[in-house]
């Protein structure tokens, strides 16, 4: 499993999003955090901005919806051109129906879990999704420190995916940096979101390359 790097534009300059998408053009995905001030205590951007980002981005967009009622709102992000659409397990009413709808619209479907939300209820439903997002901080803000206690959950999720014989990716989001990415990779993560670590680096493109090399090294 080769590591994929998805810098979060939450740490970009919101007055220069197109420019800052081009600064991460050597990444695999641009991770776009949609927050509604209900599911999380922060407000970022919504569908009209996302639609424009999808038109100008040099790399595919990974939509992370930290919103209430994703059953209603998530399909539009697939229609807007997201490569993957992530909704939260805690917020979705009918996650299987929603995942199927996202896939029908041509995007990869992903389900996300807060640090304290167990993945076990989804173990028999792994065939319905393309990726699990295991939050390694409480969602809502960039720049928080990695919660080490999430590592056993990453390991259990990786084992469940292997036992099911599926290709489901495991994404980690929050506090991922040079200091933490290898532990997350060793535990079984293979898609890495990093906001402040990438955009806070002097050499943004170089940081993406470094993170990818560290994760691939930990997988080897
Ligand atoms: C937080 C967001 C993350 C955030 C990560 O709720 O989902 O994507 O941008 O930021 P860092 O990498 O700075 O922890
Ligand atoms: Zn995110």
Coordinates of N, CA and C and ligand atoms in Angstrom, one line a residue:
X1 N 0.8 -1.2 0.0 CA 0.0 0.0 0.0 C 0.9 1.2 0.0
X2 N 0.9 2.0 -1.1 CA 1.7 3.2 -1.1 C 1.0 4.3 -0.4
X3 N 1.7 5.1 0.3 CA 1.1 6.2 1.1 C 0.6 7.3 0.1
X4 N -0.6 7.8 0.5 CA -1.1 9.0 -0.2 C -1.1 10.2 0.7
X5 N -0.7 11.3 0.2 CA -0.7 12.5 1.1 C -1.8 13.5 0.6
X6 N -2.6 13.9 1.6 CA -3.7 14.9 1.3 C -3.6 16.1 2.2
X7 N -2.8 17.1 1.8 CA -2.8 18.3 2.6 C -4.1 19.0 2.8
X8 N -4.4 19.5 4.0 CA -5.6 20.1 4.3 C -5.5 21.6 4.0
X9 N -6.4 22.1 3.1 CA -6.4 23.6 2.8 C -7.0 24.4 4.0
X10 N -7.4 23.7 5.1 CA -7.8 24.5 6.2 C -6.6 25.4 6.7
X11 N -5.4 25.0 6.5 CA -4.2 25.8 6.9 C -3.7 26.6 5.7
X12 N -4.4 26.7 4.6 CA -4.0 27.6 3.5 C -4.5 29.0 3.8
X13 N -4.2 29.9 2.9 CA -4.6 31.3 2.9 C -6.0 31.3 2.2
X14 N -7.1 31.6 3.0 CA -8.4 31.5 2.4 C -8.7 32.6 1.4
X15 N -7.8 33.6 1.4 CA -7.9 34.7 0.3 C -7.2 34.3 -0.9
X16 N -6.5 33.2 -0.9 CA -5.6 32.7 -2.0 C -5.7 31.2 -2.2
X17 N -6.9 30.7 -2.2 CA -7.1 29.2 -2.2 C -6.6 28.6 -3.5
X18 N -6.8 29.3 -4.7 CA -6.3 28.7 -5.9 C -4.8 28.7 -5.9
X19 N -4.2 29.7 -5.5 CA -2.7 29.7 -5.5 C -2.2 28.6 -4.5
X20 N -2.9 28.5 -3.4 CA -2.4 27.5 -2.4 C -2.7 26.1 -2.8
X21 N -3.7 25.8 -3.7 CA -3.9 24.5 -4.3 C -2.7 24.2 -5.2
X22 N -2.3 25.2 -5.9 CA -1.1 24.9 -6.8 C 0.1 24.7 -6.1
X23 N 0.2 25.2 -4.8 CA 1.4 24.9 -4.0 C 1.5 23.5 -3.6
X24 N 0.4 22.7 -3.6 CA 0.5 21.3 -3.2 C 0.2 20.4 -4.4
X25 N 0.6 20.8 -5.6 CA 0.3 20.1 -6.8 C 1.0 18.7 -6.9
X26 N 2.0 18.5 -6.0 CA 2.7 17.2 -6.0 C 2.1 16.2 -5.0
X27 N 1.0 16.7 -4.3 CA 0.2 15.8 -3.4 C -0.7 14.9 -4.2
X28 N -1.3 13.9 -3.5 CA -2.2 13.0 -4.1 C -3.6 13.6 -4.2
X29 N -4.0 14.3 -3.1 CA -5.4 14.9 -3.0 C -5.2 16.2 -2.3
X30 N -6.2 17.1 -2.5 CA -6.3 18.3 -1.6 C -7.5 18.0 -0.7
X31 N -7.3 18.0 0.6 CA -8.3 17.7 1.6 C -9.1 19.0 1.9
X32 N -10.4 19.0 1.7 CA -11.2 20.2 1.9 C -12.1 20.0 3.1
X33 N -11.9 20.7 4.2 CA -12.7 20.6 5.4 C -13.9 21.5 5.4
X34 N -15.1 20.8 5.3 CA -16.3 21.6 5.3 C -16.9 21.5 6.7
X35 N -17.1 22.6 7.4 CA -17.6 22.6 8.7 C -18.8 23.6 8.8
X36 N -19.8 23.2 9.6 CA -21.1 23.9 9.5 C -21.5 24.6 10.8
X37 N -20.5 24.6 11.8 CA -20.8 25.2 13.1 C -21.9 24.5 13.9
X38 N -22.3 23.3 13.5 CA -23.2 22.5 14.3 C -22.6 21.2 14.7
X39 N -22.1 20.5 13.7 CA -21.4 19.2 14.0 C -20.1 19.5 14.7
X40 N -19.4 20.6 14.3 CA -18.2 21.0 15.0 C -18.3 22.5 15.3
X41 N -17.6 23.0 16.3 CA -17.7 24.4 16.6 C -16.9 25.3 15.8
X42 N -17.0 25.2 14.5 CA -16.2 26.0 13.5 C -17.0 26.1 12.2
X43 N -16.7 27.1 11.4 CA -17.4 27.3 10.2 C -16.4 27.6 9.1
X44 N -16.4 26.8 8.0 CA -15.4 27.1 7.0 C -16.1 27.5 5.6
X45 N -16.3 26.5 4.8 CA -16.8 26.8 3.5 C -17.8 25.8 3.1
X46 N -18.6 26.1 2.1 CA -19.7 25.2 1.7 C -19.6 24.9 0.2
X47 N -20.8 24.4 -0.4 CA -20.8 23.9 -1.7 C -20.4 25.0 -2.8
X48 N -20.9 26.2 -2.8 CA -20.5 27.1 -3.8 C -19.0 27.3 -3.9
X49 N -18.3 27.4 -2.8 CA -16.8 27.5 -2.8 C -16.2 26.2 -3.3
X50 N -16.7 25.1 -2.8 CA -16.2 23.8 -3.2 C -16.3 23.6 -4.7
X51 N -17.4 24.0 -5.3 CA -17.6 23.8 -6.7 C -16.5 24.5 -7.5
X52 N -16.2 25.8 -7.1 CA -15.1 26.5 -7.7 C -13.7 25.9 -7.5
X53 N -13.5 25.4 -6.3 CA -12.2 24.8 -6.0 C -12.0 23.5 -7.0
X54 N -13.1 22.8 -7.2 CA -13.0 21.6 -8.0 C -12.7 22.0 -9.5
X55 N -13.1 23.2 -9.9 CA -12.9 23.6 -11.2 C -11.4 24.1 -11.4
X56 N -10.8 24.6 -10.4 CA -9.5 25.2 -10.6 C -8.3 24.3 -10.0
X57 N -8.7 23.2 -9.2 CA -7.6 22.5 -8.5 C -6.8 21.6 -9.5
X58 N -5.5 21.6 -9.4 CA -4.6 20.8 -10.2 C -4.7 19.3 -9.8
X59 N -5.2 19.0 -8.6 CA -5.2 17.7 -8.1 C -6.6 17.4 -7.6
X60 N -7.0 16.1 -7.5 CA -8.4 15.7 -7.0 C -8.7 16.2 -5.6
X61 N -10.0 16.5 -5.4 CA -10.4 17.0 -4.1 C -11.0 15.8 -3.2
X62 N -10.6 15.9 -2.0 CA -11.1 14.9 -0.9 C -11.9 15.8 0.0
X63 N -13.3 15.6 -0.1 CA -14.2 16.4 0.7 C -14.4 15.8 2.1
X64 N -14.1 16.5 3.2 CA -14.3 16.0 4.5 C -15.5 16.8 5.1
X65 N -16.6 16.2 5.2 CA -17.8 16.9 5.6 C -18.0 16.8 7.1
X66 N -17.7 17.8 7.9 CA -18.0 17.8 9.3 C -19.2 18.6 9.5
X67 N -20.4 18.0 9.1 CA -21.7 18.7 9.1 C -22.7 17.8 9.6
X68 N -23.8 18.4 10.1 CA -25.0 17.6 10.4 C -25.7 17.3 9.1
X69 N -26.5 16.3 9.1 CA -27.4 15.9 8.0 C -26.6 15.6 6.7
X70 N -25.5 14.9 6.7 CA -24.8 14.6 5.5 C -25.7 13.8 4.5
X71 N -26.7 13.1 5.0 CA -27.6 12.4 4.1 C -28.2 13.4 3.0
X72 N -28.4 14.6 3.5 CA -29.0 15.6 2.6 C -28.0 16.3 1.7
X73 N -26.8 16.6 2.3 CA -25.8 17.5 1.7 C -24.7 16.8 0.9
X74 N -24.3 15.6 1.3 CA -23.1 15.0 0.8 C -23.2 14.7 -0.7
X75 N -24.3 14.2 -1.2 CA -24.3 13.9 -2.7 C -23.9 15.0 -3.6
X76 N -24.2 16.2 -3.2 CA -23.9 17.4 -4.0 C -22.4 17.6 -4.2
X77 N -21.6 17.2 -3.2 CA -20.2 17.3 -3.3 C -19.6 16.3 -4.3
X78 N -20.3 15.1 -4.4 CA -19.9 14.2 -5.5 C -20.2 14.8 -6.8
X79 N -21.4 15.4 -6.9 CA -21.8 16.0 -8.2 C -20.9 17.2 -8.6
X80 N -20.4 17.8 -7.6 CA -19.5 19.0 -7.8 C -18.1 18.5 -8.3
X81 N -17.8 17.2 -8.3 CA -16.6 16.7 -8.8 C -15.6 16.2 -7.8
X82 N -16.0 16.0 -6.5 CA -15.1 15.5 -5.5 C -14.7 14.1 -5.9
X83 N -13.4 13.8 -5.7 CA -12.9 12.4 -6.0 C -13.4 11.5 -4.9
X84 N -13.4 12.0 -3.6 CA -14.0 11.2 -2.5 C -14.8 12.2 -1.6
X85 N -15.8 11.6 -1.1 CA -16.7 12.3 -0.2 C -16.8 11.6 1.1
X86 N -16.4 12.3 2.2 CA -16.3 11.7 3.6 C -17.4 12.3 4.4
X87 N -18.3 11.4 5.0 CA -19.3 11.9 5.9 C -19.0 11.2 7.3
X88 N -19.5 11.8 8.3 CA -19.2 11.3 9.7 C -20.3 10.2 10.1
X89 N -19.8 9.1 10.7 CA -20.6 8.1 11.1 C -21.6 8.6 12.2
X90 N -21.2 9.6 13.0 CA -22.0 10.1 14.1 C -23.2 10.9 13.6
X91 N -23.0 11.4 12.3 CA -24.0 12.4 11.8 C -25.0 11.7 10.8
X92 N -24.6 10.6 10.1 CA -25.4 10.1 9.1 C -26.5 9.2 9.6
X93 N -27.7 9.4 9.0 CA -28.8 8.6 9.4 C -28.8 7.2 8.7
X94 N -28.5 7.2 7.5 CA -28.5 6.0 6.7 C -27.2 5.9 5.9
X95 N -26.1 5.5 6.7 CA -24.8 5.5 6.0 C -24.6 4.6 4.8
X96 N -25.3 3.5 4.8 CA -25.2 2.6 3.6 C -25.8 3.2 2.4
X97 N -27.0 3.7 2.6 CA -27.7 4.4 1.5 C -26.9 5.5 1.0
X98 N -26.3 6.3 1.9 CA -25.6 7.5 1.5 C -24.3 7.1 0.8
X99 N -23.6 6.1 1.3 CA -22.4 5.6 0.6 C -22.7 5.1 -0.8
X100 N -23.8 4.4 -1.0 CA -24.2 3.9 -2.3 C -24.5 5.1 -3.2
X101 N -25.1 6.1 -2.7 CA -25.5 7.3 -3.5 C -24.2 8.0 -4.0
X102 N -23.3 8.2 -3.1 CA -22.0 8.9 -3.4 C -21.3 8.1 -4.5
X103 N -21.2 6.8 -4.4 CA -20.6 5.9 -5.4 C -21.3 6.0 -6.7
X104 N -22.7 6.0 -6.7 CA -23.5 6.1 -7.9 C -23.1 7.4 -8.7
X105 N -22.8 8.4 -7.9 CA -22.5 9.7 -8.5 C -21.1 9.8 -8.9
X106 N -20.3 8.7 -8.8 CA -19.0 8.7 -9.3 C -17.8 9.0 -8.4
X107 N -18.1 9.2 -7.1 CA -17.0 9.6 -6.2 C -16.8 8.3 -5.3
X108 N -15.6 8.3 -4.6 CA -15.4 7.3 -3.6 C -16.1 7.7 -2.3
X109 N -16.6 6.7 -1.6 CA -17.4 7.0 -0.4 C -16.5 6.7 0.8
X110 N -16.5 7.5 1.7 CA -15.7 7.4 2.9 C -16.5 7.7 4.2
X111 N -16.3 6.9 5.2 CA -17.0 7.2 6.5 C -16.0 7.6 7.6
X112 N -16.3 8.6 8.3 CA -15.3 9.2 9.3 C -15.8 8.9 10.7
X113 N -14.8 8.8 11.6 CA -15.0 8.5 13.0 C -14.3 9.5 13.9
X114 N -15.0 10.1 14.8 CA -14.3 10.9 15.9 C -13.4 10.0 16.7
X115 N -12.5 10.5 17.5 CA -11.6 9.6 18.2 C -12.3 8.7 19.2
X116 N -13.5 9.0 19.7 CA -14.2 8.2 20.7 C -15.2 7.3 20.0
X117 N -15.4 7.4 18.7 CA -16.4 6.6 18.0 C -15.8 5.3 17.6
X118 N -16.4 4.1 18.0 CA -15.9 2.8 17.6 C -16.2 2.5 16.1
X119 N -15.2 1.8 15.5 CA -15.4 1.4 14.1 C -16.2 0.1 14.0
X120 N -16.2 -0.6 15.1 CA -16.8 -2.0 15.1 C -18.2 -2.1 14.4
X121 N -19.1 -1.2 14.6 CA -20.4 -1.3 14.0 C -20.3 -1.3 12.4
X122 N -19.2 -0.9 11.9 CA -19.1 -0.8 10.4 C -18.3 -2.0 9.8
X123 N -17.8 -2.9 10.7 CA -16.9 -3.9 10.2 C -17.6 -4.8 9.2
X124 N -18.9 -5.1 9.4 CA -19.6 -5.9 8.4 C -20.0 -5.1 7.1
X125 N -19.8 -3.8 7.2 CA -20.3 -3.0 6.1 C -19.1 -2.4 5.3
X126 N -17.9 -2.9 5.5 CA -16.7 -2.3 4.9 C -16.8 -2.4 3.3
X127 N -17.5 -3.3 2.8 CA -17.7 -3.4 1.4 C -18.4 -2.2 0.7
X128 N -19.1 -1.5 1.6 CA -19.9 -0.4 1.1 C -19.1 0.9 0.9
X129 N -17.8 0.9 1.5 CA -17.0 2.2 1.4 C -15.7 1.9 0.8
X130 N -15.0 3.0 0.4 CA -13.7 2.9 -0.2 C -12.6 3.3 0.8
X131 N -13.0 4.0 1.8 CA -12.0 4.5 2.8 C -12.7 4.8 4.1
X132 N -11.9 4.5 5.2 CA -12.3 4.9 6.5 C -11.4 6.1 6.9
X133 N -12.0 7.1 7.5 CA -11.3 8.3 8.1 C -11.3 8.2 9.6
X134 N -10.1 7.9 10.2 CA -10.1 7.8 11.6 C -9.4 9.1 12.1
X135 N -10.3 9.9 12.8 CA -9.8 11.2 13.3 C -8.8 11.0 14.4
X136 N -7.6 11.7 14.3 CA -6.6 11.5 15.3 C -6.5 12.8 16.2
X137 N -7.5 13.7 16.0 CA -7.8 14.8 16.9 C -9.3 14.9 16.9
X138 N -9.8 15.7 17.9 CA -11.3 16.0 17.8 C -11.5 17.0 16.6
X139 N -12.4 16.7 15.7 CA -12.5 17.5 14.6 C -13.0 18.9 14.9
X140 N -12.5 19.9 14.1 CA -13.0 21.3 14.2 C -11.9 22.3 13.9
X141 N -10.7 21.9 14.2 CA -9.6 22.9 14.1 C -8.3 22.3 13.7
X142 N -7.5 23.0 12.9 CA -6.1 22.6 12.6 C -5.2 22.9 13.7
X143 N -4.0 22.3 13.6 CA -2.9 22.6 14.6 C -3.0 22.0 15.9
X144 N -3.9 21.0 16.1 CA -4.0 20.3 17.4 C -3.0 19.1 17.4
X145 N -2.7 18.6 18.6 CA -1.7 17.5 18.7 C -2.4 16.1 18.6
X146 N -1.7 15.3 17.9 CA -2.1 13.9 17.6 C -2.4 13.2 18.9
X147 N -3.6 12.5 18.9 CA -4.0 11.7 20.0 C -3.5 10.3 19.9
X148 N -2.5 10.0 20.7 CA -1.8 8.7 20.6 C -2.8 7.5 20.8
X149 N -3.8 7.7 21.7 CA -4.7 6.7 22.0 C -5.6 6.2 20.8
X150 N -5.4 6.9 19.7 CA -6.2 6.4 18.5 C -5.4 5.3 17.8
X151 N -4.2 5.1 18.1 CA -3.4 4.1 17.4 C -4.0 2.7 17.4
X152 N -4.4 2.2 18.6 CA -5.0 0.8 18.6 C -6.2 0.7 17.7
X153 N -7.0 1.8 17.6 CA -8.2 1.7 16.7 C -7.7 1.6 15.2
X154 N -6.7 2.3 14.9 CA -6.1 2.2 13.5 C -5.7 0.8 13.2
X155 N -5.1 0.2 14.2 CA -4.6 -1.2 14.1 C -5.8 -2.2 13.9
X156 N -6.9 -2.0 14.7 CA -8.0 -2.8 14.6 C -8.7 -2.7 13.3
X157 N -8.8 -1.4 12.8 CA -9.5 -1.2 11.5 C -8.7 -1.8 10.4
X158 N -7.3 -1.7 10.5 CA -6.5 -2.3 9.4 C -6.7 -3.8 9.4
X159 N -6.8 -4.4 10.6 CA -7.0 -5.9 10.7 C -8.4 -6.3 10.1
X160 N -9.4 -5.5 10.4 CA -10.7 -5.8 9.9 C -10.8 -5.7 8.4
X161 N -10.1 -4.7 7.8 CA -10.0 -4.6 6.4 C -9.3 -5.8 5.8
X162 N -8.2 -6.2 6.4 CA -7.4 -7.3 5.9 C -8.3 -8.6 6.0
X163 N -8.9 -8.8 7.1 CA -9.8 -10.0 7.3 C -10.9 -10.1 6.3
X164 N -11.4 -8.9 5.9 CA -12.5 -8.9 4.9 C -11.9 -9.1 3.5
X165 N -10.6 -9.0 3.3 CA -10.0 -9.2 2.0 C -10.3 -8.0 1.1
X166 N -10.5 -6.8 1.7 CA -10.9 -5.6 0.9 C -9.7 -4.7 0.7
X167 N -9.9 -3.7 -0.2 CA -8.9 -2.7 -0.5 C -9.2 -1.4 0.2
X168 N -10.0 -1.4 1.2 CA -10.4 -0.1 1.8 C -9.2 0.7 2.4
X169 N -9.1 1.9 2.0 CA -8.0 2.8 2.5 C -8.3 3.2 3.9
X170 N -7.3 3.5 4.7 CA -7.5 4.0 6.0 C -6.7 5.4 6.1
X171 N -7.5 6.4 6.3 CA -7.0 7.8 6.3 C -7.0 8.3 7.8
X172 N -5.9 9.0 8.1 CA -5.8 9.6 9.4 C -5.8 11.1 9.2
X173 N -6.4 11.9 10.2 CA -6.5 13.3 10.0 C -6.4 14.0 11.4
X174 N -5.4 14.8 11.5 CA -5.2 15.6 12.8 C -3.9 15.3 13.4
X175 N -3.1 16.4 13.4 CA -1.8 16.2 14.1 C -0.8 15.4 13.4
X176 N -1.0 15.1 12.1 CA -0.1 14.3 11.3 C 1.1 15.2 10.9
X177 N 2.3 14.8 11.2 CA 3.5 15.5 10.9 C 4.7 14.6 10.8
X178 N 5.9 15.1 10.6 CA 7.1 14.3 10.6 C 7.2 13.5 11.9
X179 N 6.7 14.0 13.0 CA 6.9 13.4 14.3 C 5.9 12.2 14.5
X180 N 4.8 12.2 13.8 CA 3.7 11.2 14.1 C 3.4 10.3 12.9
X181 N 3.8 10.7 11.7 CA 3.3 10.0 10.5 C 3.7 8.5 10.5
X182 N 4.9 8.2 11.0 CA 5.4 6.8 10.9 C 4.6 5.9 11.9
X183 N 4.3 6.4 13.1 CA 3.5 5.6 14.0 C 2.1 5.3 13.4
X184 N 1.5 6.3 12.7 CA 0.2 6.1 12.1 C 0.3 5.1 11.0
X185 N 1.4 5.2 10.2 CA 1.6 4.3 9.1 C 1.8 2.9 9.6
X186 N 2.7 2.7 10.6 CA 2.9 1.4 11.2 C 1.6 0.8 11.7
X187 N 0.7 1.6 12.2 CA -0.5 1.0 12.7 C -1.5 0.6 11.6
X188 N -1.2 1.1 10.4 CA -2.0 0.7 9.3 C -2.7 1.7 8.4
X189 N -2.4 3.0 8.8 CA -3.0 4.1 7.9 C -2.2 4.2 6.6
X190 N -2.9 4.5 5.5 CA -2.2 4.7 4.3 C -2.6 6.0 3.5
X191 N -3.5 6.8 4.1 CA -3.8 8.1 3.5 C -3.6 9.1 4.7
X192 N -2.8 10.1 4.4 CA -2.4 11.0 5.5 C -2.8 12.5 5.2
X193 N -3.7 13.0 6.0 CA -4.1 14.4 5.9 C -3.1 15.2 6.8
X194 N -2.6 16.3 6.3 CA -1.7 17.2 7.1 C -2.0 18.6 6.7
X195 N -2.4 19.4 7.6 CA -2.7 20.8 7.3 C -1.5 21.7 7.7
X196 N -1.4 21.9 9.0 CA -0.4 22.8 9.5 C 1.0 22.3 9.2
X197 N 1.2 21.0 9.2 CA 2.6 20.5 8.9 C 3.0 20.8 7.5
X198 N 2.1 20.8 6.5 CA 2.4 21.1 5.1 C 2.5 22.6 4.9
X199 N 1.4 23.3 5.2 CA 1.3 24.7 4.9 C 2.2 25.6 5.8
X200 N 2.6 25.0 6.9 CA 3.5 25.7 7.8 C 5.0 25.5 7.5
X201 N 5.3 24.6 6.5 CA 6.6 24.3 6.2 C 7.2 25.4 5.3
X202 N 8.5 25.7 5.3 CA 9.1 26.6 4.5 C 9.1 26.2 3.0
X203 N 9.3 24.8 2.8 CA 9.2 24.2 1.5 C 8.0 23.3 1.5
X204 N 6.9 23.8 1.0 CA 5.6 23.1 1.0 C 5.7 21.8 0.2
X205 N 6.2 21.9 -1.0 CA 6.3 20.7 -1.9 C 7.2 19.7 -1.3
X206 N 8.3 20.2 -0.7 CA 9.3 19.3 -0.1 C 8.8 18.5 1.1
X207 N 7.9 19.2 1.8 CA 7.3 18.6 3.0 C 6.4 17.4 2.6
X208 N 5.7 17.6 1.5 CA 4.8 16.6 1.0 C 5.7 15.3 0.7
X209 N 6.8 15.6 0.0 CA 7.7 14.5 -0.4 C 8.3 13.8 0.8
X210 N 8.6 14.6 1.8 CA 9.2 14.0 3.1 C 8.2 13.2 3.8
X211 N 7.0 13.7 3.9 CA 5.9 12.9 4.6 C 5.6 11.6 3.9
X212 N 5.6 11.6 2.6 CA 5.3 10.4 1.8 C 6.4 9.4 2.0
X213 N 7.7 9.9 2.0 CA 8.8 9.0 2.2 C 8.8 8.4 3.5
X214 N 8.5 9.1 4.6 CA 8.5 8.6 5.9 C 7.4 7.5 6.1
X215 N 6.2 7.8 5.5 CA 5.1 6.8 5.6 C 5.4 5.6 4.8
X216 N 6.0 5.7 3.6 CA 6.3 4.6 2.8 C 7.4 3.7 3.5
X217 N 8.4 4.4 4.1 CA 9.4 3.7 4.9 C 8.8 2.9 6.0
X218 N 7.8 3.5 6.7 CA 7.2 2.8 7.8 C 6.4 1.6 7.4
X219 N 5.9 1.6 6.1 CA 5.1 0.5 5.6 C 6.0 -0.7 5.2
X220 N 7.3 -0.3 4.8 CA 8.2 -1.3 4.1 C 8.6 -2.3 5.2
Ligands
LIG1 C1 -9.7 19.1 11.6 C2 -9.6 18.9 10.2 C3 -8.3 18.6 9.7 C4 -7.3 19.7 9.9 C5 -6.0 19.0 10.2 O1 -11.0 18.9 12.1 O2 -10.5 17.8 9.8 O3 -8.3 18.2 8.3 O4 -7.1 20.5 8.8 O5 -5.1 20.0 10.6 P1 -3.6 19.6 11.2 O6 -3.0 18.7 10.2 O7 -3.0 20.9 11.4 O8 -3.9 18.9 12.5
LIG2 ZN1 -10.2 17.0 7.7

